[in-house]
Short mmCIF file of C-alpha atoms and ligand atoms in Angstrom, two decimals:
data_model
loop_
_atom_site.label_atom_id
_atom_site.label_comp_id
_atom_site.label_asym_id
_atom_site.label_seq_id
_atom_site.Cartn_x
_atom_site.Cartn_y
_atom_site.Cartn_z
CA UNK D 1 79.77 250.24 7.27
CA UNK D 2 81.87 248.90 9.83
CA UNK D 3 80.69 246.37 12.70
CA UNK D 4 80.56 247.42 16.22
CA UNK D 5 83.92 246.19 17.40
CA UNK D 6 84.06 243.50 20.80
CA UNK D 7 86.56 242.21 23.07
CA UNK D 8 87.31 240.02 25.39
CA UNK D 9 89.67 242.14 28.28
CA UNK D 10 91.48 239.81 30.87
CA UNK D 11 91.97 241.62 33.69
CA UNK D 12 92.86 240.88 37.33
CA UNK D 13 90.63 242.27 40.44
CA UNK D 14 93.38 245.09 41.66
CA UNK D 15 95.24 245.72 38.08
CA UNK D 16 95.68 249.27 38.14
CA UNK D 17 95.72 248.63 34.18
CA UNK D 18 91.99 247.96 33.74
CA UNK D 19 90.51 251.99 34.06
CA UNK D 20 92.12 252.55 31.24
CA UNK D 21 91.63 250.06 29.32
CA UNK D 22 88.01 250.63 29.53
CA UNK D 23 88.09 254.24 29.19
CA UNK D 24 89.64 254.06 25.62
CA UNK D 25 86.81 251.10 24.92
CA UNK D 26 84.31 253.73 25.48
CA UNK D 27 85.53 256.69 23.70
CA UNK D 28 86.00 253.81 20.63
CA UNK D 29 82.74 252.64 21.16
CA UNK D 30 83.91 249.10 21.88
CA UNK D 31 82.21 246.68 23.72
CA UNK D 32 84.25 245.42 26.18
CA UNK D 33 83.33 241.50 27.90
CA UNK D 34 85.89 241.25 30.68
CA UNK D 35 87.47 237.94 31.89
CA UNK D 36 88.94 238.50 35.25
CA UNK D 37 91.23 235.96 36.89
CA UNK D 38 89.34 234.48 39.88
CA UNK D 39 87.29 231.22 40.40
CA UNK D 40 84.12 230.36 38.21
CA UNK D 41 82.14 230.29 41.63
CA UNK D 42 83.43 233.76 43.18
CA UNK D 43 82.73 236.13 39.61
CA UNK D 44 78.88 236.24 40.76
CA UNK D 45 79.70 237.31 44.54
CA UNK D 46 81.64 240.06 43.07
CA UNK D 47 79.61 241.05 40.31
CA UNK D 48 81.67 240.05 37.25
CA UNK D 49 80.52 238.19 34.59
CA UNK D 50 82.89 236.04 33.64
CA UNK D 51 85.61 234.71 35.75
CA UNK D 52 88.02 232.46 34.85
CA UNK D 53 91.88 231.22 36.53
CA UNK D 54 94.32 232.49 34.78
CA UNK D 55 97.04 230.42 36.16
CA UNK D 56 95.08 226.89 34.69
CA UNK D 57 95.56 228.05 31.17
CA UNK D 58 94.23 225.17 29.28
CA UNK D 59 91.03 225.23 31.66
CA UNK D 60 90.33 229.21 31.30
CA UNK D 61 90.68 229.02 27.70
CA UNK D 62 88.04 226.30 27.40
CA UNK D 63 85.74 228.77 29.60
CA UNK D 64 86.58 231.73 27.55
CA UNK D 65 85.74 229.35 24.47
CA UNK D 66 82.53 228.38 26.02
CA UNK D 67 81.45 232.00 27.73
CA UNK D 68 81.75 233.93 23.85
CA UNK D 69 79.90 230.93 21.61
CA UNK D 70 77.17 232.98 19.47
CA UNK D 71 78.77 236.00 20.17
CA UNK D 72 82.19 236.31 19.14
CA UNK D 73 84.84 239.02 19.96
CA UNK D 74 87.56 240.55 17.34
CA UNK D 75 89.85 239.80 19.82
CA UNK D 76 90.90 238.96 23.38
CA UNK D 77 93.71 241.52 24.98
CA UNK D 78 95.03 240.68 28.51
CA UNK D 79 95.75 243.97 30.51
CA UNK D 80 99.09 242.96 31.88
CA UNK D 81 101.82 240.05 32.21
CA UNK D 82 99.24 237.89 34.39
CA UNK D 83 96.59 236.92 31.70
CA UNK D 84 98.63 236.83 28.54
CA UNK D 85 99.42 232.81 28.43
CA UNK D 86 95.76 232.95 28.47
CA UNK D 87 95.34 235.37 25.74
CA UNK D 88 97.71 234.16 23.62
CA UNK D 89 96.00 229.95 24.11
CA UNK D 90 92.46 231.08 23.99
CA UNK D 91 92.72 233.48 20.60
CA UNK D 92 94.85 230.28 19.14
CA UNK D 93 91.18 228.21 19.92
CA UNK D 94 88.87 230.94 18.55
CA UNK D 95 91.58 231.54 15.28
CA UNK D 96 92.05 234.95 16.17
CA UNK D 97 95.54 236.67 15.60
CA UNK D 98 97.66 236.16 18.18
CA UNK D 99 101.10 235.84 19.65
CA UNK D 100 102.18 232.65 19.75
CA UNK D 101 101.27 230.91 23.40
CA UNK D 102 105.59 230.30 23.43
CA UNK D 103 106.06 233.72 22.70
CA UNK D 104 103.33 235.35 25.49
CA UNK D 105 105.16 232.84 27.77
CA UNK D 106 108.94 233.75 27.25
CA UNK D 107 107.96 237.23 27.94
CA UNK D 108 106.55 236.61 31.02
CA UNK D 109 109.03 233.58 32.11
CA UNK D 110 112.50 235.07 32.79
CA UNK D 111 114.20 232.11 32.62
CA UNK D 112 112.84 231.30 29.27
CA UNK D 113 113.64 234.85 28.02
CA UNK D 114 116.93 234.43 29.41
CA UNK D 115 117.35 231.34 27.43
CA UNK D 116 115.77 232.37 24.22
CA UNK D 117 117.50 235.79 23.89
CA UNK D 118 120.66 234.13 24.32
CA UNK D 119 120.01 231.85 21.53
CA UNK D 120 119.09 235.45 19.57
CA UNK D 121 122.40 235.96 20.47
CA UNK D 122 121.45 239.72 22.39
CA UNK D 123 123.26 241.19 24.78
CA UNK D 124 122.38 239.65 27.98
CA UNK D 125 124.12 238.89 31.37
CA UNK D 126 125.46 235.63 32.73
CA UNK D 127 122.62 233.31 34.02
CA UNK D 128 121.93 230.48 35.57
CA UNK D 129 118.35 228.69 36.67
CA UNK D 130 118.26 227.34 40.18
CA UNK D 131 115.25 226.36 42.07
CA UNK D 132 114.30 227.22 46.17
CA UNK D 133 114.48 223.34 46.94
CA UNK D 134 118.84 223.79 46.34
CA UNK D 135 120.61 224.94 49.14
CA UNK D 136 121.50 228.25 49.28
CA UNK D 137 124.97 227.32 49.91
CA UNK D 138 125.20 225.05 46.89
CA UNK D 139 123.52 227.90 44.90
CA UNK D 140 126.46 229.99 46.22
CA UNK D 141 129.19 228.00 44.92
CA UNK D 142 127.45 227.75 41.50
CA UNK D 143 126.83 231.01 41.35
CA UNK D 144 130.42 232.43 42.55
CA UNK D 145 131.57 229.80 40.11
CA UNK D 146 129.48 230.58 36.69
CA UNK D 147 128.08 233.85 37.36
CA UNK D 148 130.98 235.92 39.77
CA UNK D 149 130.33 239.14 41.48
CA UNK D 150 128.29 241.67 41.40
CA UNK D 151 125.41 239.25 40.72
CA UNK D 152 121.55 239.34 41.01
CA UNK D 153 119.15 236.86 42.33
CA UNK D 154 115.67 237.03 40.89
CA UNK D 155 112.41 235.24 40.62
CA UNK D 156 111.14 233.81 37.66
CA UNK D 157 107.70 235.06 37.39
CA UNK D 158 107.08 237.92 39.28
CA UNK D 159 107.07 241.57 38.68
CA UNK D 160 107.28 245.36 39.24
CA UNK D 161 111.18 244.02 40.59
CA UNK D 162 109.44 242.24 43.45
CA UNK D 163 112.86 239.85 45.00
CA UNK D 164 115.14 241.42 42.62
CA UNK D 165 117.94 241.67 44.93
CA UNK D 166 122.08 242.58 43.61
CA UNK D 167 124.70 240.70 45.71
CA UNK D 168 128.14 241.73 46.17
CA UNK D 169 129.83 239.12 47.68
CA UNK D 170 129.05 236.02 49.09
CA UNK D 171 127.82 236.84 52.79
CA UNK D 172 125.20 239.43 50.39
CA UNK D 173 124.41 236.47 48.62
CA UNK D 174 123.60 234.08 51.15
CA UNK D 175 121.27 237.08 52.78
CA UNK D 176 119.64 237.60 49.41
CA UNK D 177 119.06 234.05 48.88
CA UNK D 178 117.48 234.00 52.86
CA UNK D 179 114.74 236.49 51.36
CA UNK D 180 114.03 235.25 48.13
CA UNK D 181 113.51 231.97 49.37
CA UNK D 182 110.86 233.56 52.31
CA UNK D 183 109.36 235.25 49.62
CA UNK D 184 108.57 233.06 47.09
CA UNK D 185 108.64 229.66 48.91
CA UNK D 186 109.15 226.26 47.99
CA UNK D 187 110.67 224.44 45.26
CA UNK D 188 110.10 227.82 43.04
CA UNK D 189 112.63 228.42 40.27
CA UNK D 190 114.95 231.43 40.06
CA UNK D 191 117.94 233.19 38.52
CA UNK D 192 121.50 234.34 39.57
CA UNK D 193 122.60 236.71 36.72
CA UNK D 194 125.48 238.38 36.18
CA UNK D 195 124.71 242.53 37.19
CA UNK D 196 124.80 244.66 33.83
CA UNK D 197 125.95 248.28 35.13
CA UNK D 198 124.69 251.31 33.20
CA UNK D 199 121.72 253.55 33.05
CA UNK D 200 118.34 252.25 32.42
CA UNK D 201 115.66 253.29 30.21
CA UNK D 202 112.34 251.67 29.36
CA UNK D 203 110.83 251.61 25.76
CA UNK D 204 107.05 251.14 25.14
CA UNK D 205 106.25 249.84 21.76
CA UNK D 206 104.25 248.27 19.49
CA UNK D 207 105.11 245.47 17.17
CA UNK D 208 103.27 245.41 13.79
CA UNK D 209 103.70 241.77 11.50
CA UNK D 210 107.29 241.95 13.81
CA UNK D 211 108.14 245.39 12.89
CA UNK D 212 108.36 247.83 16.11
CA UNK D 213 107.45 251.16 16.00
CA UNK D 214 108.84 252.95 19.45
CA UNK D 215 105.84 255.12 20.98
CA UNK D 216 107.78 256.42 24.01
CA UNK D 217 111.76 255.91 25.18
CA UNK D 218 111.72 257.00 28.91
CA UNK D 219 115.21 257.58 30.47
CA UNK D 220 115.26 256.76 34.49
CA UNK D 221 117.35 259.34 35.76
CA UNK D 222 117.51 258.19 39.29
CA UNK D 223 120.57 255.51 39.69
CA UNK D 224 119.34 251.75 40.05
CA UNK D 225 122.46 250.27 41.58
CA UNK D 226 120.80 248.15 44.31
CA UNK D 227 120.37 246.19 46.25
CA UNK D 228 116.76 246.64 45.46
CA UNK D 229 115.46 248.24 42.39
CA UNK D 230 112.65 250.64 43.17
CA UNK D 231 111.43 252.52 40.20
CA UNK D 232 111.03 255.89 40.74
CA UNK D 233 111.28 258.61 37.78
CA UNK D 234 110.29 258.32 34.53
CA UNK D 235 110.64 260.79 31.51
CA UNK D 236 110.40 261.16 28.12
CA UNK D 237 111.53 262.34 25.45
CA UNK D 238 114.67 260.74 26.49
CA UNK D 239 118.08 262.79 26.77
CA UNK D 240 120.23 260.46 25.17
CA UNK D 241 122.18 260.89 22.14
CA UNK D 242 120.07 259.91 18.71
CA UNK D 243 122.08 257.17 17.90
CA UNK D 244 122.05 255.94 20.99
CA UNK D 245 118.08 255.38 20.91
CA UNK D 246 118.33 254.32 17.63
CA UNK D 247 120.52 251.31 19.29
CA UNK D 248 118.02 250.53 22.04
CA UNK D 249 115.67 250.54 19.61
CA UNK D 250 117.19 248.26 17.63
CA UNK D 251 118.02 246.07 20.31
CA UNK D 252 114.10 246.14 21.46
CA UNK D 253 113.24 244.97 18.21
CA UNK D 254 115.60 241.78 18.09
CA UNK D 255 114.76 241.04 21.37
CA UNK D 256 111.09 241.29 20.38
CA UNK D 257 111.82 239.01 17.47
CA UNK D 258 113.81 236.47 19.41
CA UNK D 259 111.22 235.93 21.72
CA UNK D 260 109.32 235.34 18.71
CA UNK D 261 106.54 238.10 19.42
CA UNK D 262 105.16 239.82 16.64
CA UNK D 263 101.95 241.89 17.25
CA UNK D 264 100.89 244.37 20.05
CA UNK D 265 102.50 246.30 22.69
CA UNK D 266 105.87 246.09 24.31
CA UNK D 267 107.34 247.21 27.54
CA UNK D 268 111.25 246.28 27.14
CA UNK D 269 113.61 247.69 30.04
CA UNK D 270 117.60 248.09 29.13
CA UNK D 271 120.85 249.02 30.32
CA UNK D 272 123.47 251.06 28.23
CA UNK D 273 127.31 251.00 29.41
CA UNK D 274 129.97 251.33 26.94
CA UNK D 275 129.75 247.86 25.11
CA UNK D 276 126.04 249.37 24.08
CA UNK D 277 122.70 248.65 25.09
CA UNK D 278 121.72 245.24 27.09
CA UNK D 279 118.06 243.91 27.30
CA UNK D 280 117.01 243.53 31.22
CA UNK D 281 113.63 242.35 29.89
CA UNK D 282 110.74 242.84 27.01
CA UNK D 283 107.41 242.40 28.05
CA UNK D 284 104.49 241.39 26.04
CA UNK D 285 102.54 244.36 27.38
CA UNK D 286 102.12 247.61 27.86
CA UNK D 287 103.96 250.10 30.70
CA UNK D 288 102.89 249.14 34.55
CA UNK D 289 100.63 251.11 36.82
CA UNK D 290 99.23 254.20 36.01
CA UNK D 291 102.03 255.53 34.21
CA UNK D 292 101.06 255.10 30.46
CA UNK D 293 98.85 258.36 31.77
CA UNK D 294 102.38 260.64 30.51
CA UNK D 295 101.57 259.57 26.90
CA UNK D 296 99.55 261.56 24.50
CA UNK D 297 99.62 260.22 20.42
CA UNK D 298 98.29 262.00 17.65
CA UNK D 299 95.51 264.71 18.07
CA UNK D 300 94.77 263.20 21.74
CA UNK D 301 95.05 259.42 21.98
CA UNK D 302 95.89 257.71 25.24
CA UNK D 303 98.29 254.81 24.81
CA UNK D 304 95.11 252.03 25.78
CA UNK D 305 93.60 253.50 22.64
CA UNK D 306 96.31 252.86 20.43
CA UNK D 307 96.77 249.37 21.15
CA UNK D 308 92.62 248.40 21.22
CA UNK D 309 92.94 250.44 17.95
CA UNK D 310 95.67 248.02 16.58
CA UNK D 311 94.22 245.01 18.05
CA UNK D 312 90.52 245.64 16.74
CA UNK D 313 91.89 246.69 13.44
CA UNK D 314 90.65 250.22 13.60
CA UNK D 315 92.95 252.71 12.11
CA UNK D 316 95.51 254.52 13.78
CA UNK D 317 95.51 258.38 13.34
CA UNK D 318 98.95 258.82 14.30
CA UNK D 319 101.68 256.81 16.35
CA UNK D 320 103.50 260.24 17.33
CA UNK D 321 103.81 261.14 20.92
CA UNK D 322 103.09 264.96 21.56
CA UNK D 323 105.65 266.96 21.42
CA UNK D 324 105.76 268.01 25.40
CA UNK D 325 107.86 266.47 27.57
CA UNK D 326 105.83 264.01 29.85
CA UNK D 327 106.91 262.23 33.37
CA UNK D 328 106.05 259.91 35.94
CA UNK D 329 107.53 258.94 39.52
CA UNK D 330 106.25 256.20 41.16
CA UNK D 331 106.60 257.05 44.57
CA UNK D 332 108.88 254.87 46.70
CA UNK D 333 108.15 253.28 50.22
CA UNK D 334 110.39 254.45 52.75
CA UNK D 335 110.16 251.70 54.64
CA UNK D 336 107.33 249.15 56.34
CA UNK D 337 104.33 250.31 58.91
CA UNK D 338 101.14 251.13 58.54
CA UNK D 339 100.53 254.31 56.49
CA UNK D 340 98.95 256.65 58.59
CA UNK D 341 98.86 259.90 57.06
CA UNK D 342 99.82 261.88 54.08
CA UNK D 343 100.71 265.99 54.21
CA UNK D 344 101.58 268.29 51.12
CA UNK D 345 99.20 267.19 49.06
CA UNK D 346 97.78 270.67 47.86
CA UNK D 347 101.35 272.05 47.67
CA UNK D 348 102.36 269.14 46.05
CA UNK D 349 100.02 269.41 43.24
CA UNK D 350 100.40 273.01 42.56
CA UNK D 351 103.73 272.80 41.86
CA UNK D 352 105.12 274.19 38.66
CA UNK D 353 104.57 271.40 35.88
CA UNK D 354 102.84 268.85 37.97
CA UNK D 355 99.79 267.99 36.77
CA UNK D 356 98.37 265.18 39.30
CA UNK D 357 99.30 263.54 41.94
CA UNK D 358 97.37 260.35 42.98
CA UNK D 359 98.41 258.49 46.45
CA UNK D 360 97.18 254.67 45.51
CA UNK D 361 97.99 253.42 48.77
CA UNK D 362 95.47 253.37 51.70
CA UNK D 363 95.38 255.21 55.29
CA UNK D 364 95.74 252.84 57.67
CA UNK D 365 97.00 249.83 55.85
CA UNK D 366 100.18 247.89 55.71
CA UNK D 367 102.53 249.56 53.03
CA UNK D 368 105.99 247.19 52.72
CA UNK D 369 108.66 248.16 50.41
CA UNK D 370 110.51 246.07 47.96
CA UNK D 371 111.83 243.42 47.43
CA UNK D 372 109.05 242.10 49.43
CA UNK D 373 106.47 244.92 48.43
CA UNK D 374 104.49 245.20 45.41
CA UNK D 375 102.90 248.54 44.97
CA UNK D 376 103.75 252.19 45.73
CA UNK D 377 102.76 254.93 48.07
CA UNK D 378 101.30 256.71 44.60
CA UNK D 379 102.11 258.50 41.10
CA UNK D 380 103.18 261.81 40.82
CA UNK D 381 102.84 263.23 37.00
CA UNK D 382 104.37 266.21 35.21
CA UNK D 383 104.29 268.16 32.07
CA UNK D 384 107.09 270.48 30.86
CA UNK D 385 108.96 272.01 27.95
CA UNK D 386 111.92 269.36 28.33
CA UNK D 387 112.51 266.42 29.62
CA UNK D 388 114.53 268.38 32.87
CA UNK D 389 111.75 270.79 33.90
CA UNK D 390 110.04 267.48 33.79
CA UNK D 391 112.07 265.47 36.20
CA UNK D 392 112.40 268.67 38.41
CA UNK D 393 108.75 269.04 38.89
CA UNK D 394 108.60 265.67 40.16
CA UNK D 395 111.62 266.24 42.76
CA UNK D 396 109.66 269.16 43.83
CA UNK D 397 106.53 267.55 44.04
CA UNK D 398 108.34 264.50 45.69
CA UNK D 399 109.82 266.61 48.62
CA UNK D 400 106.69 268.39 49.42
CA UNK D 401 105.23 265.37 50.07
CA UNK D 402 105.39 264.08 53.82
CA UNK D 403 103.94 260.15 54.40
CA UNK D 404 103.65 259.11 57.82
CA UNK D 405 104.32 255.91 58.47
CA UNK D 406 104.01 254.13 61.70
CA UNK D 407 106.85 250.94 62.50
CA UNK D 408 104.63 247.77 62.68
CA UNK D 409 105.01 245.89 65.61
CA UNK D 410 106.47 242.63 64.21
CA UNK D 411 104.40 239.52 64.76
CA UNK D 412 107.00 237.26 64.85
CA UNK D 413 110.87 237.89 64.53
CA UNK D 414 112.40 235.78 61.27
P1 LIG O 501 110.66 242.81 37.05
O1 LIG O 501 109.96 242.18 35.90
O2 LIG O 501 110.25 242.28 38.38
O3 LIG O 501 110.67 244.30 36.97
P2 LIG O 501 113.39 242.79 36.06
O4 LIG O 501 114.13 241.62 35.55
O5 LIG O 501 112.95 243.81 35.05
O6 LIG O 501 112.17 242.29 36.92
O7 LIG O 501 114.28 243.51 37.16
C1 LIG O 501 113.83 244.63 37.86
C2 LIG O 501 114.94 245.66 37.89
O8 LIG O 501 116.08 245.11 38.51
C3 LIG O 501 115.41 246.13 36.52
O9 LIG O 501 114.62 247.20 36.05
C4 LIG O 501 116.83 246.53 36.80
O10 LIG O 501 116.91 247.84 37.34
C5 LIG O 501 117.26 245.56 37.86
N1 LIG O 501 117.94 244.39 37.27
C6 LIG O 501 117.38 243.21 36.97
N2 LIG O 501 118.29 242.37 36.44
C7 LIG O 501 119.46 243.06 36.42
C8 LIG O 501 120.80 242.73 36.00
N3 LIG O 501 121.12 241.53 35.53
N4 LIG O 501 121.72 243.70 36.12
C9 LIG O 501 121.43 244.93 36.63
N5 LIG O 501 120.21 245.26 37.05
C10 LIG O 501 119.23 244.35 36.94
#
């Protein structure tokens, strides 16, 4: 007989990732600990068991290694980017399989990335690492100088293209360098990259003893040309020609390996103009928000299954996505106010092919779009024959949607 499987799920209070997670735990029959990333002293006030701070790695580990003596887990599986330092370190203590802790961190660190897929010799823009304490107009004669134009400035650690900003020339420049630096404050470190034109796709994967097997390739059919890079469609199976997924794929998987991770899931995003595929980024983790809800395996696996089955050592039934075409659209914010109302919802969702439609973002609250922002007004999903029907569903969906948003009344003029 088999034991009853445990882990150890670092989460984050808001993660939109966590549902999920603990959905699949239960149909597995998993227990399921979770670590969330807060102070020791706040986990009781908010009725969590165990909370730890993910940013003081060394610190949290000890905790974790502490909270599970006399009764350990079979592993400990951070739900996205912001607790998988932490996952990596405190499996290393407990000599559980892991990533290593250099790994978890390139993937997360895109300055490291930057430097260690270069060394992998991958396809990767210009870069160069400055830091919020230069300024701007010495970062704009290093950057005209080493990177050129059309650049992009972006922060090291943050996500979902939060301060990801494309600069033309130099007057663009100095404005994007104004933001970033209100955004992310002080002394903080970021890039200037050369821009790599093309169309973008994002792979979802999962890396077995280094080998990837690709669970979904999702072409982004709206353009991402700037200056800010709002997702917004999603779908898969993608359109593109077979050998050119076969070269993404390809150039996931030495990406993967330069980074030097070897086990669990991977989000990678790339570019493909006509010198081939370029890697924007490869996450250690799995897709963002609630999107890994387009992805079916097997008989009817979700994708959280998949990867507690790999990471539990359960066996996998089957790795294949179902055959239907599946998309997403993240559903873009307009512009800043207060969100205070949303119409079309019923049309919306009867739409031909749409299958839900969830609005994540709150009546009556602030909504601010990128590069400041760092959610979306909601998720629209949709289910067709091919991959077009797919992407028109969402359109349809989109534009029967009406979101009323009232102009804030600034509190202070920058
Ligand atoms: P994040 O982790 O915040 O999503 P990324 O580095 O993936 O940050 O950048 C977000 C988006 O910005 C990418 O998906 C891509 O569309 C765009 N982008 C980032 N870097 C570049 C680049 N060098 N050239 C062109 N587009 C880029």
């Amino acid at each position: 007989m088999t034991h009853k499987r445990r882990i150890l799920l670092l989460t984050t209070p808001n993660s939109y990732r966590t549902p999920a997670f603990l959905d699949a735990a239960q149909r597995l029959g998993i227990d399921v600990l979770q670590a969330v990333d807060m102070p020791e002293e706040l986990s009781d006030h908010w009725g969590y068991r165990l909370g730890v701070p993910f940013h003081q790695v060394e610190r949290a580990a000890a905790q974790i290694v502490d909270a599970l003596a006399g009764s350990p887990v079979d592993t400990v599986l951070a739900v996205d980017d912001s607790g998988a330092l932490l996952a990596a370190r405190a499996s290393h203590l407990l000599g559980l399989p892991h990533n290593a802790p250099d790994a978890a961190e390139a993937a997360r660190n895109k300055a490291l990335m930057r430097q260690m897929l270069a060394a992998g010799v991958l396809p990767s823009p210009a870069f160069r690492l400055f830091s919020t304490a230069d300024d701007p107009a010495v970062v704009a004669a290093g950057a005209e100088a080493e990177i050129g134009y059309p650049c992009v400035v972006k922060p090291v650690d943050l996500n979902g293209s939060r301060g990801v900003i494309r600069a033309n020339d130099r007057a663009e420049l100095l404005a994007a360098l104004r933001r970033l630096y209100a955004l992310i404050g002080a002394a903080r470190p970021f890039l200037v990259e050369s821009y790599i034109p093309g169309v973008e796709v994002a792979l979802e994967g999962m890396l077995d003893n280094g080998y990837l097997t690709v669970l979904a390739l999702f072409d982004k059919p709206d353009p991402l040309e700037g200056p800010f890079f709002e997702e917004t469609i999603y779908v898969t199976p993608s359109r593109l020609p077979a050998t050119t997924q076969q070269a993404i794929a390809d150039c996931a998987a030495r990406a993967a390996r330069a980074l030097g991770l070897h086990m669990g899931p991977i989000h990678a995003e790339l570019r493909i103009n006509d010198s081939g595929p370029w890697i924007v980024e490869v996450a250690g983790r799995s897709i963002g928000g609630l999107c890994s809800r387009t992805l079916r395996f097997g008989s009817d696996a979700s994708l959280e299954e998949l990867i507690l089955r790999q990471a539990c050592g359960l066996p996998i039934e089957s790795r294949e996505r179902q055959k239907q075409a599946g998309g997403v659209m993240m559903i873009p914010i307009p512009g800043p106010g207060i969100l205070r109302s949303v119409r079309g919802l019923e049309d919306a969702q009867h739409m031909p092919g749409v299958e839900s439609v969830e609005i994540t973002a709150r009546v009556n609250n602030p909504i601010v779009p990128l590069p400041e922002g760092e959610s979306y007004l909601g998720f629209i999903f949709a289910r067709g024959d091919d991959p077009a029907d797919v992407e028109r569903s969402l359109r349809q969906a989109h534009a029967a949607l009406h979101f009323e948003i009232e102009a804030e009344i600034p509190l202070f003029v920058r």
